[in-house]
Amino acid sequence: MNEEPPRRGRPRSPERRRAVLDAAAELALGSGNLPTVDAIATRAGVSRTTLYKWWPSAAAVLLEGLLDRFHASIEFDDDLPVRTALEAQLDTLVHLLRDTPAGRLLRQLMAASITDAATATALLDQWLEPRRHAAVHHVERGIASGELRAGTDAALVVDALFAPAYHRLVWGHAPLDDDLAARVCALVWPAIAT
Amino acid sequence: MNEEPPRRGRPRSPERRRAVLDAAAELALGSGNLPTVDAIATRAGVSRTTLYKWWPSAAAVLLEGLLDRFHASIEFDDDLPVRTALEAQLDTLVHLLRDTPAGRLLRQLMAASITDAATATALLDQWLEPRRHAAVHHVERGIASGELRAGTDAALVVDALFAPAYHRLVWGHAPLDDDLAARVCALVWPAIAT
């Protein structure tokens, strides 16, 4: 739906698009709450109609803005050993969920996604899938390089590595410890390392 | 709060309490939606006031009713090898989340818990903690029996085993496969087995 062309004229300038994404991310990270479409439009200096031409919902704008803002959190170099890259991605997620308003925002978006299909889609497309994709990439290059066993189920390994952090965020039964990433990696590695 | 004595008279009969818990579980499992206090009270044949004497919220009644209804899902014998007991508990959870309305109800309760502290408390006390407690028990007896390594972090192992199922329930990015329990156990076991 984000890719749907506007009804009239050419797509707006990249600067306008950037202003909208920045406005959404800044409002959300500043307040810890989900911004409305009106608040995003006002801050970005665009009309509500313009905003709805490009995005289906406030959640979609916000999640694209957060993906953009935190993109470094899923960029780890292919020169790194696979375990180092995956542990760094997990450690960065733990700190993002714990030490920035992203954790609180994510919980609100997850709650909203139960009753709102557009939010559920945006959450998957703009939050989870880019992160899973980055992690699966490292698992797959590990299999290719021989660091990981042939036949390793990349999707399952990625869930096993990242699910405990989300689980602790959602339920709040245990802390997102500083050493959580290292300890979870240590728990999974013997089963997959060559 | 559930333990708080009623303001007047003796605690109500176990039959009345049972009727309320059954009413909550049956309404929820029949409809796939969270029942109101009024609906539970009507079905159980008690007054709204009576119900609020024993439970702080509809969520608390429902979660106690579900714990009761699904108690077999966390009862695995200490005579079983630890891995068998834990894999059976996880497999039962996967089927509970996937094949009964419990998964759908849990997602609604998790959403409600973001804005309602009583629901969050009931979710932890009546859903997650009894399940974690049962699983930690098996990990600890495995350490004691020598099946698992001394120094194994039971809380982390339990999160690593159970988090992927909840993660897939909440995000919906991958299925709760029939062999999920076996595959997750296989991924964690080499790190903890003696």
CSV table of C-alpha atoms in Angstrom, one decimal:
chain,number,residue,atom,x,y,z
A,1,MET,CA,0.0,0.0,0.0
A,2,ASN,CA,2.9,2.4,0.6
A,3,GLU,CA,4.0,2.0,-2.9
A,4,GLU,CA,0.6,3.0,-4.4
A,5,PRO,CA,1.1,6.1,-6.6
A,6,PRO,CA,-0.6,9.3,-5.5
A,7,ARG,CA,-3.8,10.0,-7.4
A,8,ARG,CA,-2.6,13.2,-9.0
A,9,GLY,CA,0.8,14.6,-10.0
A,10,ARG,CA,4.3,13.2,-9.3
A,11,PRO,CA,5.4,11.6,-6.1
A,12,ARG,CA,6.3,14.3,-3.5
A,13,SER,CA,9.9,15.2,-3.0
A,14,PRO,CA,12.2,13.0,-1.0
A,15,GLU,CA,12.6,15.9,1.4
A,16,ARG,CA,8.9,16.0,2.2
A,17,ARG,CA,8.9,12.2,2.8
A,18,ARG,CA,11.9,12.6,5.0
A,19,ALA,CA,10.2,15.4,7.0
A,20,VAL,CA,7.2,13.1,7.6
A,21,LEU,CA,9.2,10.1,8.8
A,22,ASP,CA,11.4,12.3,11.0
A,23,ALA,CA,8.3,14.0,12.5
A,24,ALA,CA,6.7,10.6,13.3
A,25,ALA,CA,9.9,9.2,14.9
A,26,GLU,CA,10.7,12.4,16.9
A,27,LEU,CA,7.1,12.7,18.2
A,28,ALA,CA,7.1,9.1,19.3
A,29,LEU,CA,10.6,8.9,20.7
A,30,GLY,CA,10.1,12.2,22.5
A,31,SER,CA,6.8,11.2,24.2
A,32,GLY,CA,7.0,7.5,24.4
A,33,ASN,CA,3.5,7.3,22.9
A,34,LEU,CA,2.0,6.7,19.4
A,35,PRO,CA,1.5,10.0,17.6
A,36,THR,CA,-1.7,10.7,15.6
A,37,VAL,CA,-1.7,11.4,11.9
A,38,ASP,CA,-2.7,15.0,12.6
A,39,ALA,CA,0.3,15.5,15.0
A,40,ILE,CA,2.7,14.0,12.4
A,41,ALA,CA,1.3,16.1,9.5
A,42,THR,CA,1.4,19.3,11.5
A,43,ARG,CA,5.0,18.8,12.7
A,44,ALA,CA,6.1,17.8,9.1
A,45,GLY,CA,4.2,20.8,7.6
A,46,VAL,CA,2.1,18.6,5.2
A,47,SER,CA,-1.6,18.1,5.0
A,48,ARG,CA,-3.4,15.1,6.5
A,49,THR,CA,-4.5,14.2,2.9
A,50,THR,CA,-1.0,14.2,1.6
A,51,LEU,CA,0.1,12.0,4.4
A,52,TYR,CA,-2.7,9.5,3.7
A,53,LYS,CA,-1.7,9.4,0.0
A,54,TRP,CA,1.6,7.8,1.0
A,55,TRP,CA,0.8,5.8,4.1
A,56,PRO,CA,-2.3,3.9,5.2
A,57,SER,CA,-2.0,4.8,8.9
A,58,ALA,CA,-0.1,6.6,11.6
A,59,ALA,CA,1.4,3.2,12.6
A,60,ALA,CA,2.8,2.7,9.1
A,61,VAL,CA,4.5,6.1,9.1
A,62,LEU,CA,5.9,5.6,12.6
A,63,LEU,CA,7.3,2.2,11.9
A,64,GLU,CA,8.9,3.3,8.7
A,65,GLY,CA,10.3,6.3,10.6
A,66,LEU,CA,11.7,4.0,13.3
A,67,LEU,CA,13.2,1.5,10.8
A,68,ASP,CA,15.0,4.5,9.3
A,69,ARG,CA,16.0,5.9,12.6
A,70,PHE,CA,17.4,2.6,13.9
A,71,HIS,CA,18.6,1.2,10.7
A,72,ALA,CA,22.2,0.9,12.1
A,73,SER,CA,20.8,-1.7,14.5
A,74,ILE,CA,20.5,-4.2,11.7
A,75,GLU,CA,23.6,-3.4,9.8
A,76,PHE,CA,26.5,-5.7,10.6
A,77,ASP,CA,29.3,-6.3,8.3
A,78,ASP,CA,29.8,-9.6,6.4
A,79,ASP,CA,33.4,-9.5,7.3
A,80,LEU,CA,32.5,-10.2,11.0
A,81,PRO,CA,32.4,-13.8,12.1
A,82,VAL,CA,28.8,-14.9,12.0
A,83,ARG,CA,28.5,-15.3,15.8
A,84,THR,CA,29.9,-11.9,16.3
A,85,ALA,CA,27.4,-10.3,13.9
A,86,LEU,CA,24.4,-12.1,15.3
A,87,GLU,CA,25.4,-11.4,18.9
A,88,ALA,CA,25.9,-7.7,18.1
A,89,GLN,CA,22.5,-7.5,16.4
A,90,LEU,CA,20.8,-9.1,19.4
A,91,ASP,CA,22.7,-7.0,21.9
A,92,THR,CA,21.7,-3.9,19.9
A,93,LEU,CA,18.1,-5.0,20.0
A,94,VAL,CA,18.2,-5.6,23.8
A,95,HIS,CA,19.5,-2.1,24.4
A,96,LEU,CA,17.0,-0.6,21.9
A,97,LEU,CA,14.1,-2.3,23.7
A,98,ARG,CA,15.4,-1.4,27.2
A,99,ASP,CA,17.2,1.9,26.9
A,100,THR,CA,15.1,3.8,24.3
A,101,PRO,CA,11.4,4.5,24.0
A,102,ALA,CA,11.3,1.9,21.2
A,103,GLY,CA,10.4,-0.8,23.7
A,104,ARG,CA,7.5,1.1,25.1
A,105,LEU,CA,6.3,2.1,21.6
A,106,LEU,CA,6.6,-1.5,20.3
A,107,ARG,CA,4.4,-2.8,23.1
A,108,GLN,CA,1.8,-0.2,22.3
A,109,LEU,CA,2.0,-1.1,18.6
A,110,MET,CA,1.7,-4.8,19.4
A,111,ALA,CA,-1.4,-4.1,21.5
A,112,ALA,CA,-2.9,-2.0,18.7
A,113,SER,CA,-2.1,-4.7,16.1
A,114,ILE,CA,-4.6,-7.1,17.8
A,115,THR,CA,-7.5,-5.0,16.7
A,116,ASP,CA,-6.0,-3.2,13.7
A,117,ALA,CA,-4.8,-5.2,10.7
A,118,ALA,CA,-2.9,-2.2,9.2
A,119,THR,CA,-0.8,-1.9,12.3
A,120,ALA,CA,-0.2,-5.6,12.3
A,121,THR,CA,1.0,-5.4,8.7
A,122,ALA,CA,3.2,-2.4,9.4
A,123,LEU,CA,4.7,-4.0,12.4
A,124,LEU,CA,5.7,-7.1,10.5
A,125,ASP,CA,6.8,-5.3,7.3
A,126,GLN,CA,8.7,-2.4,8.9
A,127,TRP,CA,9.9,-3.9,12.2
A,128,LEU,CA,10.2,-7.7,12.4
A,129,GLU,CA,10.8,-8.7,8.9
A,130,PRO,CA,13.8,-6.4,8.1
A,131,ARG,CA,15.4,-7.6,11.4
A,132,ARG,CA,14.7,-11.3,10.7
A,133,HIS,CA,15.9,-10.8,7.1
A,134,ALA,CA,19.2,-9.3,8.4
A,135,ALA,CA,19.7,-12.1,10.9
A,136,VAL,CA,18.8,-14.9,8.5
A,137,HIS,CA,21.3,-13.5,6.1
A,138,HIS,CA,24.1,-14.0,8.6
A,139,VAL,CA,23.0,-17.5,9.5
A,140,GLU,CA,22.9,-18.4,5.8
A,141,ARG,CA,26.4,-17.0,5.1
A,142,GLY,CA,27.5,-19.0,8.1
A,143,ILE,CA,26.2,-22.2,6.5
A,144,ALA,CA,27.9,-21.2,3.2
A,145,SER,CA,31.2,-20.5,4.9
A,146,GLY,CA,31.2,-23.6,7.0
A,147,GLU,CA,30.9,-21.8,10.3
A,148,LEU,CA,27.5,-23.3,10.8
A,149,ARG,CA,26.2,-26.8,10.1
A,150,ALA,CA,24.6,-27.6,6.8
A,151,GLY,CA,20.9,-28.2,7.3
A,152,THR,CA,20.7,-25.5,10.0
A,153,ASP,CA,17.1,-24.1,10.1
A,154,ALA,CA,17.9,-20.4,9.7
A,155,ALA,CA,14.3,-19.2,10.5
A,156,LEU,CA,14.2,-21.3,13.7
A,157,VAL,CA,17.7,-20.2,14.8
A,158,VAL,CA,16.8,-16.6,14.4
A,159,ASP,CA,13.6,-17.0,16.4
A,160,ALA,CA,15.5,-18.9,19.1
A,161,LEU,CA,18.0,-16.1,19.3
A,162,PHE,CA,15.7,-13.1,19.2
A,163,ALA,CA,12.5,-14.4,20.9
A,164,PRO,CA,13.7,-14.3,24.5
A,165,ALA,CA,14.3,-10.5,24.3
A,166,TYR,CA,10.8,-9.9,22.9
A,167,HIS,CA,9.4,-12.3,25.4
A,168,ARG,CA,10.9,-10.4,28.3
A,169,LEU,CA,9.8,-7.1,26.8
A,170,VAL,CA,6.2,-8.3,26.4
A,171,TRP,CA,5.7,-10.1,29.7
A,172,GLY,CA,8.1,-8.2,31.9
A,173,HIS,CA,8.8,-11.3,34.0
A,174,ALA,CA,12.6,-11.0,33.8
A,175,PRO,CA,15.0,-8.2,32.9
A,176,LEU,CA,16.7,-7.4,29.6
A,177,ASP,CA,20.1,-8.0,31.1
A,178,ASP,CA,23.3,-6.6,29.7
A,179,ASP,CA,24.6,-10.1,29.1
A,180,LEU,CA,21.4,-11.5,27.6
A,181,ALA,CA,22.6,-11.5,24.0
A,182,ALA,CA,25.8,-13.3,25.0
A,183,ARG,CA,24.0,-15.9,27.1
A,184,VAL,CA,21.4,-16.6,24.5
A,185,CYS,CA,24.0,-17.0,21.8
A,186,ALA,CA,26.0,-19.4,24.1
A,187,LEU,CA,22.8,-21.5,24.6
A,188,VAL,CA,22.1,-21.9,20.9
A,189,TRP,CA,25.6,-22.1,19.4
A,190,PRO,CA,26.7,-25.7,20.4
A,191,ALA,CA,23.7,-27.0,18.4
A,192,ILE,CA,24.6,-25.2,15.2
A,193,ALA,CA,28.4,-24.6,15.1
A,194,THR,CA,30.6,-26.9,13.1
B,1,MET,CA,-5.9,-9.6,46.0
B,2,ASN,CA,-7.7,-12.9,45.2
B,3,GLU,CA,-6.9,-13.9,48.8
B,4,GLU,CA,-8.6,-10.9,50.4
B,5,PRO,CA,-11.4,-12.1,52.6
B,6,PRO,CA,-14.9,-10.9,51.8
B,7,ARG,CA,-16.1,-8.0,53.8
B,8,ARG,CA,-19.0,-9.9,55.5
B,9,GLY,CA,-19.6,-13.6,56.3
B,10,ARG,CA,-17.6,-16.6,55.5
B,11,PRO,CA,-15.9,-17.3,52.1
B,12,ARG,CA,-18.4,-18.6,49.6
B,13,SER,CA,-18.7,-22.2,48.9
B,14,PRO,CA,-16.1,-23.9,46.7
B,15,GLU,CA,-19.1,-24.8,44.4
B,16,ARG,CA,-19.8,-21.1,43.8
B,17,ARG,CA,-16.2,-20.4,43.1
B,18,ARG,CA,-16.0,-23.3,40.7
B,19,ALA,CA,-19.2,-22.1,39.0
B,20,VAL,CA,-17.6,-18.6,38.4
B,21,LEU,CA,-14.3,-20.0,37.1
B,22,ASP,CA,-16.2,-22.5,34.8
B,23,ALA,CA,-18.5,-19.7,33.5
B,24,ALA,CA,-15.5,-17.5,32.6
B,25,ALA,CA,-13.6,-20.3,30.9
B,26,GLU,CA,-16.6,-21.5,29.0
B,27,LEU,CA,-17.7,-18.1,27.8
B,28,ALA,CA,-14.2,-17.3,26.6
B,29,LEU,CA,-13.4,-20.6,25.0
B,30,GLY,CA,-16.8,-20.7,23.4
B,31,SER,CA,-16.6,-17.2,21.8
B,32,GLY,CA,-12.9,-16.6,21.5
B,33,ASN,CA,-13.4,-13.2,23.2
B,34,LEU,CA,-12.9,-11.8,26.6
B,35,PRO,CA,-16.1,-12.1,28.7
B,36,THR,CA,-17.4,-9.1,30.8
B,37,VAL,CA,-17.8,-9.4,34.5
B,38,ASP,CA,-21.6,-9.1,34.0
B,39,ALA,CA,-21.7,-12.0,31.5
B,40,ILE,CA,-19.6,-14.2,33.9
B,41,ALA,CA,-21.8,-13.4,36.9
B,42,THR,CA,-25.0,-14.0,35.0
B,43,ARG,CA,-23.8,-17.4,33.7
B,44,ALA,CA,-22.5,-18.4,37.1
B,45,GLY,CA,-25.7,-17.2,38.9
B,46,VAL,CA,-23.9,-14.9,41.2
B,47,SER,CA,-24.1,-11.1,41.6
B,48,ARG,CA,-21.6,-8.7,40.2
B,49,THR,CA,-20.8,-7.6,43.7
B,50,THR,CA,-20.1,-11.2,44.8
B,51,LEU,CA,-17.7,-11.7,41.9
B,52,TYR,CA,-15.8,-8.5,42.7
B,53,LYS,CA,-15.4,-9.6,46.3
B,54,TRP,CA,-13.2,-12.4,45.1
B,55,TRP,CA,-11.5,-11.1,41.9
B,56,PRO,CA,-10.3,-7.7,40.9
B,57,SER,CA,-11.3,-8.0,37.2
B,58,ALA,CA,-12.8,-10.1,34.5
B,59,ALA,CA,-9.3,-10.8,33.3
B,60,ALA,CA,-8.3,-12.2,36.8
B,61,VAL,CA,-11.4,-14.5,36.8
B,62,LEU,CA,-10.8,-15.7,33.3
B,63,LEU,CA,-7.1,-16.4,33.8
B,64,GLU,CA,-7.7,-18.3,36.9
B,65,GLY,CA,-10.4,-20.3,35.1
B,66,LEU,CA,-8.1,-21.0,32.2
B,67,LEU,CA,-5.2,-22.1,34.5
B,68,ASP,CA,-7.7,-24.5,36.1
B,69,ARG,CA,-9.1,-25.7,32.8
B,70,PHE,CA,-5.6,-26.3,31.3
B,71,HIS,CA,-3.8,-27.4,34.4
B,72,ALA,CA,-2.9,-30.7,32.8
B,73,SER,CA,-0.8,-28.8,30.3
B,74,ILE,CA,1.8,-28.1,33.1
B,75,GLU,CA,1.7,-31.4,34.9
B,76,PHE,CA,4.4,-33.7,33.8
B,77,ASP,CA,5.7,-36.5,36.0
B,78,ASP,CA,9.1,-36.3,37.7
B,79,ASP,CA,9.7,-39.9,36.6
B,80,LEU,CA,10.1,-38.7,33.0
B,81,PRO,CA,13.5,-37.8,31.7
B,82,VAL,CA,13.9,-34.0,32.0
B,83,ARG,CA,14.1,-33.6,28.2
B,84,THR,CA,10.9,-35.6,27.7
B,85,ALA,CA,9.0,-33.6,30.4
B,86,LEU,CA,10.1,-30.2,29.0
B,87,GLU,CA,9.5,-31.1,25.4
B,88,ALA,CA,6.0,-32.4,26.3
B,89,GLN,CA,5.2,-29.2,28.2
B,90,LEU,CA,6.3,-27.1,25.2
B,91,ASP,CA,4.5,-29.3,22.7
B,92,THR,CA,1.3,-29.0,24.8
B,93,LEU,CA,1.7,-25.3,24.9
B,94,VAL,CA,2.1,-25.1,21.1
B,95,HIS,CA,-1.1,-27.1,20.6
B,96,LEU,CA,-2.9,-25.0,23.2
B,97,LEU,CA,-1.9,-21.7,21.5
B,98,ARG,CA,-2.6,-23.1,18.0
B,99,ASP,CA,-5.6,-25.5,18.3
B,100,THR,CA,-7.7,-23.9,21.0
B,101,PRO,CA,-9.1,-20.4,21.5
B,102,ALA,CA,-6.4,-19.9,24.2
B,103,GLY,CA,-4.0,-18.4,21.7
B,104,ARG,CA,-6.5,-15.8,20.5
B,105,LEU,CA,-7.6,-15.1,24.1
B,106,LEU,CA,-4.0,-14.7,25.2
B,107,ARG,CA,-3.3,-12.2,22.5
B,108,GLN,CA,-6.3,-10.1,23.6
B,109,LEU,CA,-5.2,-10.3,27.2
B,110,MET,CA,-1.7,-9.3,26.3
B,111,ALA,CA,-3.1,-6.3,24.4
B,112,ALA,CA,-5.3,-5.3,27.3
B,113,SER,CA,-2.4,-5.7,29.7
B,114,ILE,CA,-0.6,-2.7,28.1
B,115,THR,CA,-3.1,-0.3,29.4
B,116,ASP,CA,-4.5,-2.2,32.4
B,117,ALA,CA,-2.2,-3.1,35.3
B,118,ALA,CA,-4.7,-5.6,36.8
B,119,THR,CA,-4.7,-7.6,33.6
B,120,ALA,CA,-0.9,-7.5,33.4
B,121,THR,CA,-0.7,-8.9,37.0
B,122,ALA,CA,-3.3,-11.6,36.3
B,123,LEU,CA,-1.5,-12.7,33.1
B,124,LEU,CA,1.8,-13.1,34.9
B,125,ASP,CA,0.4,-14.7,38.1
B,126,GLN,CA,-2.2,-17.0,36.4
B,127,TRP,CA,-0.6,-17.7,33.1
B,128,LEU,CA,3.1,-17.3,32.7
B,129,GLU,CA,4.4,-17.8,36.2
B,130,PRO,CA,2.8,-21.2,36.9
B,131,ARG,CA,4.1,-22.4,33.5
B,132,ARG,CA,7.6,-21.0,34.1
B,133,HIS,CA,7.6,-22.5,37.6
B,134,ALA,CA,6.7,-26.0,36.3
B,135,ALA,CA,9.4,-25.8,33.6
B,136,VAL,CA,12.1,-24.4,36.0
B,137,HIS,CA,11.3,-27.3,38.3
B,138,HIS,CA,12.2,-29.8,35.6
B,139,VAL,CA,15.4,-28.0,34.7
B,140,GLU,CA,16.4,-27.9,38.4
B,141,ARG,CA,15.8,-31.6,38.9
B,142,GLY,CA,17.8,-32.2,35.8
B,143,ILE,CA,20.7,-30.3,37.3
B,144,ALA,CA,20.3,-32.3,40.5
B,145,SER,CA,20.1,-35.6,38.7
B,146,GLY,CA,23.1,-34.9,36.6
B,147,GLU,CA,21.1,-34.9,33.3
B,148,LEU,CA,21.9,-31.2,32.9
B,149,ARG,CA,25.1,-29.3,33.6
B,150,ALA,CA,25.8,-27.7,36.9
B,151,GLY,CA,25.5,-24.0,36.6
B,152,THR,CA,22.7,-24.1,34.0
B,153,ASP,CA,20.7,-20.9,34.1
B,154,ALA,CA,17.2,-22.4,34.6
B,155,ALA,CA,15.3,-19.1,34.0
B,156,LEU,CA,17.2,-18.4,30.7
B,157,VAL,CA,16.8,-22.0,29.5
B,158,VAL,CA,13.0,-21.9,30.1
B,159,ASP,CA,12.8,-18.6,28.2
B,160,ALA,CA,14.8,-20.0,25.4
B,161,LEU,CA,12.6,-23.0,25.2
B,162,PHE,CA,9.2,-21.3,25.5
B,163,ALA,CA,9.8,-17.9,24.0
B,164,PRO,CA,9.8,-18.9,20.3
B,165,ALA,CA,6.2,-20.3,20.6
B,166,TYR,CA,4.9,-17.1,22.2
B,167,HIS,CA,6.9,-15.1,19.7
B,168,ARG,CA,5.2,-16.8,16.7
B,169,LEU,CA,1.8,-16.4,18.4
B,170,VAL,CA,2.3,-12.7,19.0
B,171,TRP,CA,3.9,-11.7,15.6
B,172,GLY,CA,2.3,-14.3,13.4
B,173,HIS,CA,5.4,-14.4,11.1
B,174,ALA,CA,5.8,-18.2,11.2
B,175,PRO,CA,3.6,-21.1,12.1
B,176,LEU,CA,3.4,-23.0,15.3
B,177,ASP,CA,4.5,-26.2,13.6
B,178,ASP,CA,3.8,-29.7,14.9
B,179,ASP,CA,7.5,-30.3,15.4
B,180,LEU,CA,8.3,-26.9,16.9
B,181,ALA,CA,8.8,-28.2,20.4
B,182,ALA,CA,11.1,-31.0,19.3
B,183,ARG,CA,13.2,-28.7,17.1
B,184,VAL,CA,13.5,-26.0,19.8
B,185,CYS,CA,14.6,-28.6,22.3
B,186,ALA,CA,17.2,-29.9,19.9
B,187,LEU,CA,18.6,-26.4,19.5
B,188,VAL,CA,19.0,-25.8,23.2
B,189,TRP,CA,20.0,-29.3,24.5
B,190,PRO,CA,23.6,-29.6,23.3
B,191,ALA,CA,24.5,-26.5,25.4
B,192,ILE,CA,22.9,-27.8,28.7
B,193,ALA,CA,23.2,-31.7,28.5
B,194,THR,CA,25.9,-33.4,30.4
